[in-house]
Coordinates of N, CA, C and O in Angstrom, one line a residue:
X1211 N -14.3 -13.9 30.9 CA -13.0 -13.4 30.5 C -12.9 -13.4 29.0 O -13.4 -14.3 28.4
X1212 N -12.3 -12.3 28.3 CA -12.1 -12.3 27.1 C -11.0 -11.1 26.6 O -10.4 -10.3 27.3
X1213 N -10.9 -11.3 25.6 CA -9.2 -10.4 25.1 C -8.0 -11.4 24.9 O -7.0 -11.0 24.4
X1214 N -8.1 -12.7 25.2 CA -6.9 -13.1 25.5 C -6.3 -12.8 23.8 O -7.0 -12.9 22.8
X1215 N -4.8 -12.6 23.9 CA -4.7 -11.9 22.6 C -3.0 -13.2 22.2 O -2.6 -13.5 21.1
X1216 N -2.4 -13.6 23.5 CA -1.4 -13.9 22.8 C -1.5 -15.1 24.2 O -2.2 -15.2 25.2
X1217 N 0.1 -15.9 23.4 CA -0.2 -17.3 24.6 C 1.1 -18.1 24.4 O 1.6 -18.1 23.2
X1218 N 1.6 -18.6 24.9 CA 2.8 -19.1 25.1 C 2.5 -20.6 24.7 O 1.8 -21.3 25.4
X1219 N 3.2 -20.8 23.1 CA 2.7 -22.3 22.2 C 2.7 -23.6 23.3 O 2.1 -24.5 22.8
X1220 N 3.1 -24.0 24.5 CA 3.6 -25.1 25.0 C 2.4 -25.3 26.5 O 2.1 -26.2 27.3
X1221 N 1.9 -23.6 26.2 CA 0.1 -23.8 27.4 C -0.6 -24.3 26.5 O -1.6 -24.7 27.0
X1222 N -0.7 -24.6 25.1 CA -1.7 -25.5 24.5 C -1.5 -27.0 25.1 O -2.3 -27.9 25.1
X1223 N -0.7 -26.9 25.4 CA 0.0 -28.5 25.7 C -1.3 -28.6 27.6 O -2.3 -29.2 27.9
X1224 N -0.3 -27.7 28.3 CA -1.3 -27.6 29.7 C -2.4 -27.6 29.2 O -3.0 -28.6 29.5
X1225 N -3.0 -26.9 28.6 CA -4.6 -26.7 28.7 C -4.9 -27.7 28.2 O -6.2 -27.7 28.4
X1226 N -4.7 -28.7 27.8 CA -5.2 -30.5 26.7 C -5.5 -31.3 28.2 O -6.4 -32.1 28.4
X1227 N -4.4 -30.8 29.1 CA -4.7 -31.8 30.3 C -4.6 -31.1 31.6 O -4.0 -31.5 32.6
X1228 N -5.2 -30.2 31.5 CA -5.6 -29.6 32.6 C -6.9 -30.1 33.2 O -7.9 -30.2 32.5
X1229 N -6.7 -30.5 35.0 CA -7.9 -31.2 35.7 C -7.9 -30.2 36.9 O -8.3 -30.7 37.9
X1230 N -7.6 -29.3 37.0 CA -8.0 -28.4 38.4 C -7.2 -28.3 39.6 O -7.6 -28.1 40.7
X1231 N -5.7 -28.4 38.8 CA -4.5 -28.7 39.7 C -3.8 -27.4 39.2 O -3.9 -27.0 38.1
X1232 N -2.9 -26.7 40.3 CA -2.3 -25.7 39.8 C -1.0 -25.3 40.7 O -0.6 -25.9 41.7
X1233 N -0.7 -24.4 40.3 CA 0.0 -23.6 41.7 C -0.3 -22.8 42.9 O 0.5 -22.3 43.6
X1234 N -1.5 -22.7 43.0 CA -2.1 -21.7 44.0 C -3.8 -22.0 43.4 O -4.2 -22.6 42.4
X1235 N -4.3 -21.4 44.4 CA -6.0 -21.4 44.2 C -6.0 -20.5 43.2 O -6.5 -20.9 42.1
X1236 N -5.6 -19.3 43.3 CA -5.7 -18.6 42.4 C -5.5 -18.8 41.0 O -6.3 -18.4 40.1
X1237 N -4.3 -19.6 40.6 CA -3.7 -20.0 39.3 C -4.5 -20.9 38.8 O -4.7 -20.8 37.6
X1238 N -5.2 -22.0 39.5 CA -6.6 -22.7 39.0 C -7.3 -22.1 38.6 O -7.4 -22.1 37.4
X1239 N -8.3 -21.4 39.3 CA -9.3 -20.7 39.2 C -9.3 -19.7 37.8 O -10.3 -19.8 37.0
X1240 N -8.3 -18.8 37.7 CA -7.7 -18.3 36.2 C -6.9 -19.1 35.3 O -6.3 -18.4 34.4
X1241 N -6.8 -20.6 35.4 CA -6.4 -21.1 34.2 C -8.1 -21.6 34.0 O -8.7 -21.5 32.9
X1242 N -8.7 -22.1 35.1 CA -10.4 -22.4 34.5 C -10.7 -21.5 33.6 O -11.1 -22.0 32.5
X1243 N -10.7 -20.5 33.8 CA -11.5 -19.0 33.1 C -10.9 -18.8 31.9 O -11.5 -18.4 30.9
X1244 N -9.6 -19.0 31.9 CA -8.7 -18.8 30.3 C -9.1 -20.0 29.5 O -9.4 -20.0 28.3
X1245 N -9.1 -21.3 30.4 CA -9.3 -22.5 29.2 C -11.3 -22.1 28.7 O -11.9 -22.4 27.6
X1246 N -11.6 -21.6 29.6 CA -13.6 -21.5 29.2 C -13.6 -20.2 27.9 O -14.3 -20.3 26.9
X1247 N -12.8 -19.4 28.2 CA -12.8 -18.0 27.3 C -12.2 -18.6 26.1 O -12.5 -18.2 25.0
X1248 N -11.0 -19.7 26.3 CA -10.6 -19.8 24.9 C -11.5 -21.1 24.2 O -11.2 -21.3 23.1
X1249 N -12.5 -22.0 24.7 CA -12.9 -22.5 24.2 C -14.2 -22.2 23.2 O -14.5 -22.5 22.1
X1250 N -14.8 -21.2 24.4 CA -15.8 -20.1 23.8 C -15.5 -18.9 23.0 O -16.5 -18.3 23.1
X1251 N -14.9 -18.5 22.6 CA -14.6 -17.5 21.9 C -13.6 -17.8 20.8 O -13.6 -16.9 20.0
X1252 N -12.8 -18.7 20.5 CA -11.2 -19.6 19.6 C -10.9 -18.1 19.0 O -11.1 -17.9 17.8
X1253 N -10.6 -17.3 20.0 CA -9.6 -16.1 19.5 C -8.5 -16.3 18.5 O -8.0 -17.4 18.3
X1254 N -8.0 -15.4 17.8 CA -7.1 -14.9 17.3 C -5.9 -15.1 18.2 O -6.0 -14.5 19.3
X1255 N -4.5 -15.9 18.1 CA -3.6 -15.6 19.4 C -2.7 -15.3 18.6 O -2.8 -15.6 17.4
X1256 N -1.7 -14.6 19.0 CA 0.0 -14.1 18.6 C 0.5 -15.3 19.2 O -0.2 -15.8 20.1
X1257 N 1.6 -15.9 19.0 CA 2.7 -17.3 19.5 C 3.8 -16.0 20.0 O 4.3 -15.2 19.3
X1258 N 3.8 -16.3 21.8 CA 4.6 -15.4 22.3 C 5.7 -16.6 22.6 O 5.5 -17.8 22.4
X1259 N 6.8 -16.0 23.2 CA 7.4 -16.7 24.2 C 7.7 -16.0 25.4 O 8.8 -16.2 26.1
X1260 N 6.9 -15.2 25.6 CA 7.0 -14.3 26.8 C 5.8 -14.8 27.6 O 4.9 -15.6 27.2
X1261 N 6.2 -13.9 29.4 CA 4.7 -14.2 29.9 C 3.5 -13.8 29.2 O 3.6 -12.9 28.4
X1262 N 2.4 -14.4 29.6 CA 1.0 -14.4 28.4 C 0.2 -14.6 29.6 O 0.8 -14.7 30.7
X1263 N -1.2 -14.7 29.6 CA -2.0 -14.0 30.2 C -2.4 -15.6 31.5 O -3.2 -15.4 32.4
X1264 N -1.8 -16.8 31.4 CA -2.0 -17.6 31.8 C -0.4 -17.6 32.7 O -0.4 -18.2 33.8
X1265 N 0.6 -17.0 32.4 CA 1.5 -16.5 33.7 C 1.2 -15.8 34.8 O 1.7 -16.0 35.9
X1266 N 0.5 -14.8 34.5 CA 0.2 -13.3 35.3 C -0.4 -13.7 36.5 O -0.4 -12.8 37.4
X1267 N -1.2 -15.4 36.9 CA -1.3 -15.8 37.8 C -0.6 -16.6 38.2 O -0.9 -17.3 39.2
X1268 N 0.5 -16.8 37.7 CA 1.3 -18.0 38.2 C 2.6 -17.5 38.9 O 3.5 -16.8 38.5
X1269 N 2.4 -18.2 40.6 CA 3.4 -17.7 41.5 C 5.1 -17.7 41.4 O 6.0 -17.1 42.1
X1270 N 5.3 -18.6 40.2 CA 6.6 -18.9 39.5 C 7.3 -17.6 39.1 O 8.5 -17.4 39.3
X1271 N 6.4 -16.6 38.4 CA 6.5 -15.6 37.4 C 7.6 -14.4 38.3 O 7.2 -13.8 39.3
X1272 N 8.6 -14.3 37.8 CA 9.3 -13.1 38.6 C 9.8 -12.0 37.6 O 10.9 -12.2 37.1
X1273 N 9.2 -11.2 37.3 CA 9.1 -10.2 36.5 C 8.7 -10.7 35.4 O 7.6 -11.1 35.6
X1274 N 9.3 -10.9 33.6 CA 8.8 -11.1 33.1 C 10.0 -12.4 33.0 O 10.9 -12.5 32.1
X1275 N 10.0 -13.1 33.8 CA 10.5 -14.5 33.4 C 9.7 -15.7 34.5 O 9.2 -15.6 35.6
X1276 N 10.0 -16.8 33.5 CA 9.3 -17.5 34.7 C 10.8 -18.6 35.2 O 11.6 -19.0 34.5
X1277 N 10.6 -18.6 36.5 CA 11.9 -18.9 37.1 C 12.2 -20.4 36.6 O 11.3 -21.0 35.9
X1278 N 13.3 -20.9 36.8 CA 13.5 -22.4 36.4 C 13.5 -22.2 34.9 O 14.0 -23.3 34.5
X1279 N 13.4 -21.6 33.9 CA 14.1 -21.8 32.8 C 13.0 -22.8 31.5 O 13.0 -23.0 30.3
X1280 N 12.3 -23.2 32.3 CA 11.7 -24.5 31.4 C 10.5 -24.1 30.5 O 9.9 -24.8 29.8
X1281 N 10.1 -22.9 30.8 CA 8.9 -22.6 30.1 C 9.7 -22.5 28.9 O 9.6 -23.5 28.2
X1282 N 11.1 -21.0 28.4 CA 11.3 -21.1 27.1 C 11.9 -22.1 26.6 O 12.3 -21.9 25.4
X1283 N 12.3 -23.5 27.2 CA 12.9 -24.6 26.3 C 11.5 -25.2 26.0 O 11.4 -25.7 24.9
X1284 N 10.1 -25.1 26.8 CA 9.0 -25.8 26.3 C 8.5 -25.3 25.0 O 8.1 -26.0 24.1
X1285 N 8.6 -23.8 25.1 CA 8.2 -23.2 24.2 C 8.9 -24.0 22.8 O 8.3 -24.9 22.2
X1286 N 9.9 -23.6 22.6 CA 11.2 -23.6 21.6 C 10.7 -24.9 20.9 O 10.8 -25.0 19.7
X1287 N 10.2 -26.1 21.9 CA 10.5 -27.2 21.3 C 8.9 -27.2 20.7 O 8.8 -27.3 19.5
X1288 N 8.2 -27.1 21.1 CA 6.1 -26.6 20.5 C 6.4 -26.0 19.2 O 6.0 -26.3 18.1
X1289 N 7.2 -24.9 19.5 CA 7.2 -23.8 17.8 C 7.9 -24.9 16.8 O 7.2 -25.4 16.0
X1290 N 9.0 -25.1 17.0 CA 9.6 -26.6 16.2 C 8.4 -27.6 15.6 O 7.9 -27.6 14.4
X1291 N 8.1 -28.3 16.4 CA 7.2 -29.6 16.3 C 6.3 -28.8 15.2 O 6.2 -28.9 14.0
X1292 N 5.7 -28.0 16.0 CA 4.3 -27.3 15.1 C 4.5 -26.2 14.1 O 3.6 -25.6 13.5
X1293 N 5.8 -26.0 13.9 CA 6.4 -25.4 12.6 C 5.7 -23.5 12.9 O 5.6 -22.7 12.0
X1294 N 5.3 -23.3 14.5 CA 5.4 -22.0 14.7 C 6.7 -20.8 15.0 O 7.9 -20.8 15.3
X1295 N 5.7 -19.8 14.7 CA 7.3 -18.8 14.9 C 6.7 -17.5 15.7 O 5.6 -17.0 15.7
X1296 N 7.8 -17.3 16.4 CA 7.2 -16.2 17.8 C 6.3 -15.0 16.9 O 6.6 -15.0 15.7
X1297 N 5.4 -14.2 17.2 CA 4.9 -13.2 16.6 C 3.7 -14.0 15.3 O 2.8 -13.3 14.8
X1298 N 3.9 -15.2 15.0 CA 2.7 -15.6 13.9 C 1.4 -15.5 14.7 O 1.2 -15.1 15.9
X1299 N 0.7 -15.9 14.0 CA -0.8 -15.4 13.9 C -1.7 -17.0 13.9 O -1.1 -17.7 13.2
X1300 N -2.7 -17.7 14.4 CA -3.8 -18.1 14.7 C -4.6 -18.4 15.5 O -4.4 -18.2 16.7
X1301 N -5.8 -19.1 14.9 CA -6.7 -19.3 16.0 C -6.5 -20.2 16.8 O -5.8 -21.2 16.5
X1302 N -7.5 -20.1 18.1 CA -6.7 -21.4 19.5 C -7.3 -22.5 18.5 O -6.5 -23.5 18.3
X1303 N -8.0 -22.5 18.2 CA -8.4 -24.1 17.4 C -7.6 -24.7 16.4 O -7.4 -25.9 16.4
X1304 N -6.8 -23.7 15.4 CA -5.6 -23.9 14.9 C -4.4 -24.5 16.0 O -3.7 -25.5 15.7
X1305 N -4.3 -23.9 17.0 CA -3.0 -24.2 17.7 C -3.1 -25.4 18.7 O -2.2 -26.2 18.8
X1306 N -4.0 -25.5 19.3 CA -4.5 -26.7 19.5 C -4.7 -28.2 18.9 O -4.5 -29.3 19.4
X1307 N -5.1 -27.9 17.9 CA -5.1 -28.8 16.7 C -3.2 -29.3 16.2 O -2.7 -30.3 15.6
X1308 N -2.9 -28.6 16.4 CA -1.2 -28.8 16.0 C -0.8 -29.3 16.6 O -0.1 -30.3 16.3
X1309 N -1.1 -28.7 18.5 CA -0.3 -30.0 19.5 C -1.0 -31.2 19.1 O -0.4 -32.1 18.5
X1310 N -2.3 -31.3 19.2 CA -2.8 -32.6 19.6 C -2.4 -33.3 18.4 O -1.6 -34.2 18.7
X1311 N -2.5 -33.2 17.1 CA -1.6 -33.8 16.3 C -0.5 -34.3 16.0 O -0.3 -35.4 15.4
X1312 N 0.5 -33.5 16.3 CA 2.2 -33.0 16.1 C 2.5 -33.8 17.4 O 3.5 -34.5 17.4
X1313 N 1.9 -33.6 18.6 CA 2.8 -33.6 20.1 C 2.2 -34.6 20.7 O 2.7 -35.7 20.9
X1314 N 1.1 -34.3 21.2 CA 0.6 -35.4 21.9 C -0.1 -36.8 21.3 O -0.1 -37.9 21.8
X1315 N -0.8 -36.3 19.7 CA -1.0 -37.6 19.3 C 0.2 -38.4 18.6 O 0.0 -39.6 18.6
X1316 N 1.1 -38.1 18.1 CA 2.7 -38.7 18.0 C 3.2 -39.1 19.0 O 4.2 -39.8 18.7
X1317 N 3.1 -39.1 20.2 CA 3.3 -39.5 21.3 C 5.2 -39.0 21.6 O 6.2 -39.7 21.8
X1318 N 5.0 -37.3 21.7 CA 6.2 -36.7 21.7 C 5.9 -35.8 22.9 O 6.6 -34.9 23.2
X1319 N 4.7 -36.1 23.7 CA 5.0 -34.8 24.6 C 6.1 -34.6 25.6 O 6.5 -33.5 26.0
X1320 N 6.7 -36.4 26.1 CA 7.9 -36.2 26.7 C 8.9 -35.4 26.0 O 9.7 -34.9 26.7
X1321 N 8.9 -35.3 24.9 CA 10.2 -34.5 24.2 C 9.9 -33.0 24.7 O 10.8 -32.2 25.1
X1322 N 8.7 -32.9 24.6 CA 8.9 -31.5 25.3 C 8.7 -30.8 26.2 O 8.8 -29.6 26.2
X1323 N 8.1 -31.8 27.3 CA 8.1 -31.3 28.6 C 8.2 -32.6 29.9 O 7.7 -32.7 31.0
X1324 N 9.0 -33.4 29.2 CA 9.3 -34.6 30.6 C 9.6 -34.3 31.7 O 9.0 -34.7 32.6
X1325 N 10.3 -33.6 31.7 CA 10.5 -32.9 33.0 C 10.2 -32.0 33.7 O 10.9 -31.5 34.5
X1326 N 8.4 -31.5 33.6 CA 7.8 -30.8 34.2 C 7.1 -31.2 35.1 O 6.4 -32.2 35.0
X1327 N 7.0 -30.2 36.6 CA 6.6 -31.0 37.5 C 5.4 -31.9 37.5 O 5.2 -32.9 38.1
X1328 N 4.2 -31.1 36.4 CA 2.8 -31.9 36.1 C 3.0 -32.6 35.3 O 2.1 -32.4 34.5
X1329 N 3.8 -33.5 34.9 CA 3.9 -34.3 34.1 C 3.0 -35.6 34.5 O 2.4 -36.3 33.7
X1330 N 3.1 -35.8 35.8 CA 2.8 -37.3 36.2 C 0.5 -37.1 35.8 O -0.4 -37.9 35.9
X1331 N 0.5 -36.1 35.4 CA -1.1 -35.9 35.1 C -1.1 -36.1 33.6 O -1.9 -36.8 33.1
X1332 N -0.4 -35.7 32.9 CA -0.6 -35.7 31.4 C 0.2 -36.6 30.7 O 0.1 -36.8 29.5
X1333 N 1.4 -37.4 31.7 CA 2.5 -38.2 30.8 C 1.9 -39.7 30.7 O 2.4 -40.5 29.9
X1334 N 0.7 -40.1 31.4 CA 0.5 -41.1 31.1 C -0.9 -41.4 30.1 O -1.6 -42.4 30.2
X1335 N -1.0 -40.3 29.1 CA -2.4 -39.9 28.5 C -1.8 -39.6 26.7 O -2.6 -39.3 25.8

């Protein structure tokens, strides 16, 4: 897989603790291939807050929203922490490097996503 061009700031957060659990076979299987493409390649991303290419398999997705509301408060609170802004510009190693600094090694990830249903994989890490 490759192209991925843009990404919603708060899947840096999923992809840190992603273990092979998902919403469907399918949504595993294509978050495997997005987390391999973006490891191998640390593309260029746009900071969307729209669906991005790690939605388009996710059974949640009902047009271009994802239901339940919680992706754009995840978002909102990632761009904050990590001082991004929708439409900026870098690389996944750049944006990665911000959560794990800013979010998870501050030990803020409940701030911004406690209440997500995968939490009990990543809230105790």
């Amino acid at each position: 897989m490759s192209g991925i061009e843009s990404l919603r700031p708060h899947h840096a957060l999923c992809t840190a603790f992603f273990e092979g659990k998902g919403y469907s076979d399918d949504f595993t299987a294509h978050m495997t291939e997005v987390i391999a493409s973006l490891e191998a390649d640390d593309p260029t991303l746009t900071v969307t807050a729209a669906p991005d290419t790690i939605c388009s398999h996710c059974p949640n997705l009902r047009g271009e929203q994802c239901s339940g509301g919680k992706a754009d408060r995840y978002d909102a609170a990632v761009m904050e922490m990590c001082g991004l802004r929708e439409g900026g510009t870098l690389k996944w190693s750049e944006l990665k490097s911000l959560v794990r600094g800013r979010i998870i090694g501050a030990g803020r990830l409940s701030e911004v996503c406690g209440d997500c249903k995968w939490q009990y994989i990543c809230g105790g890490k």
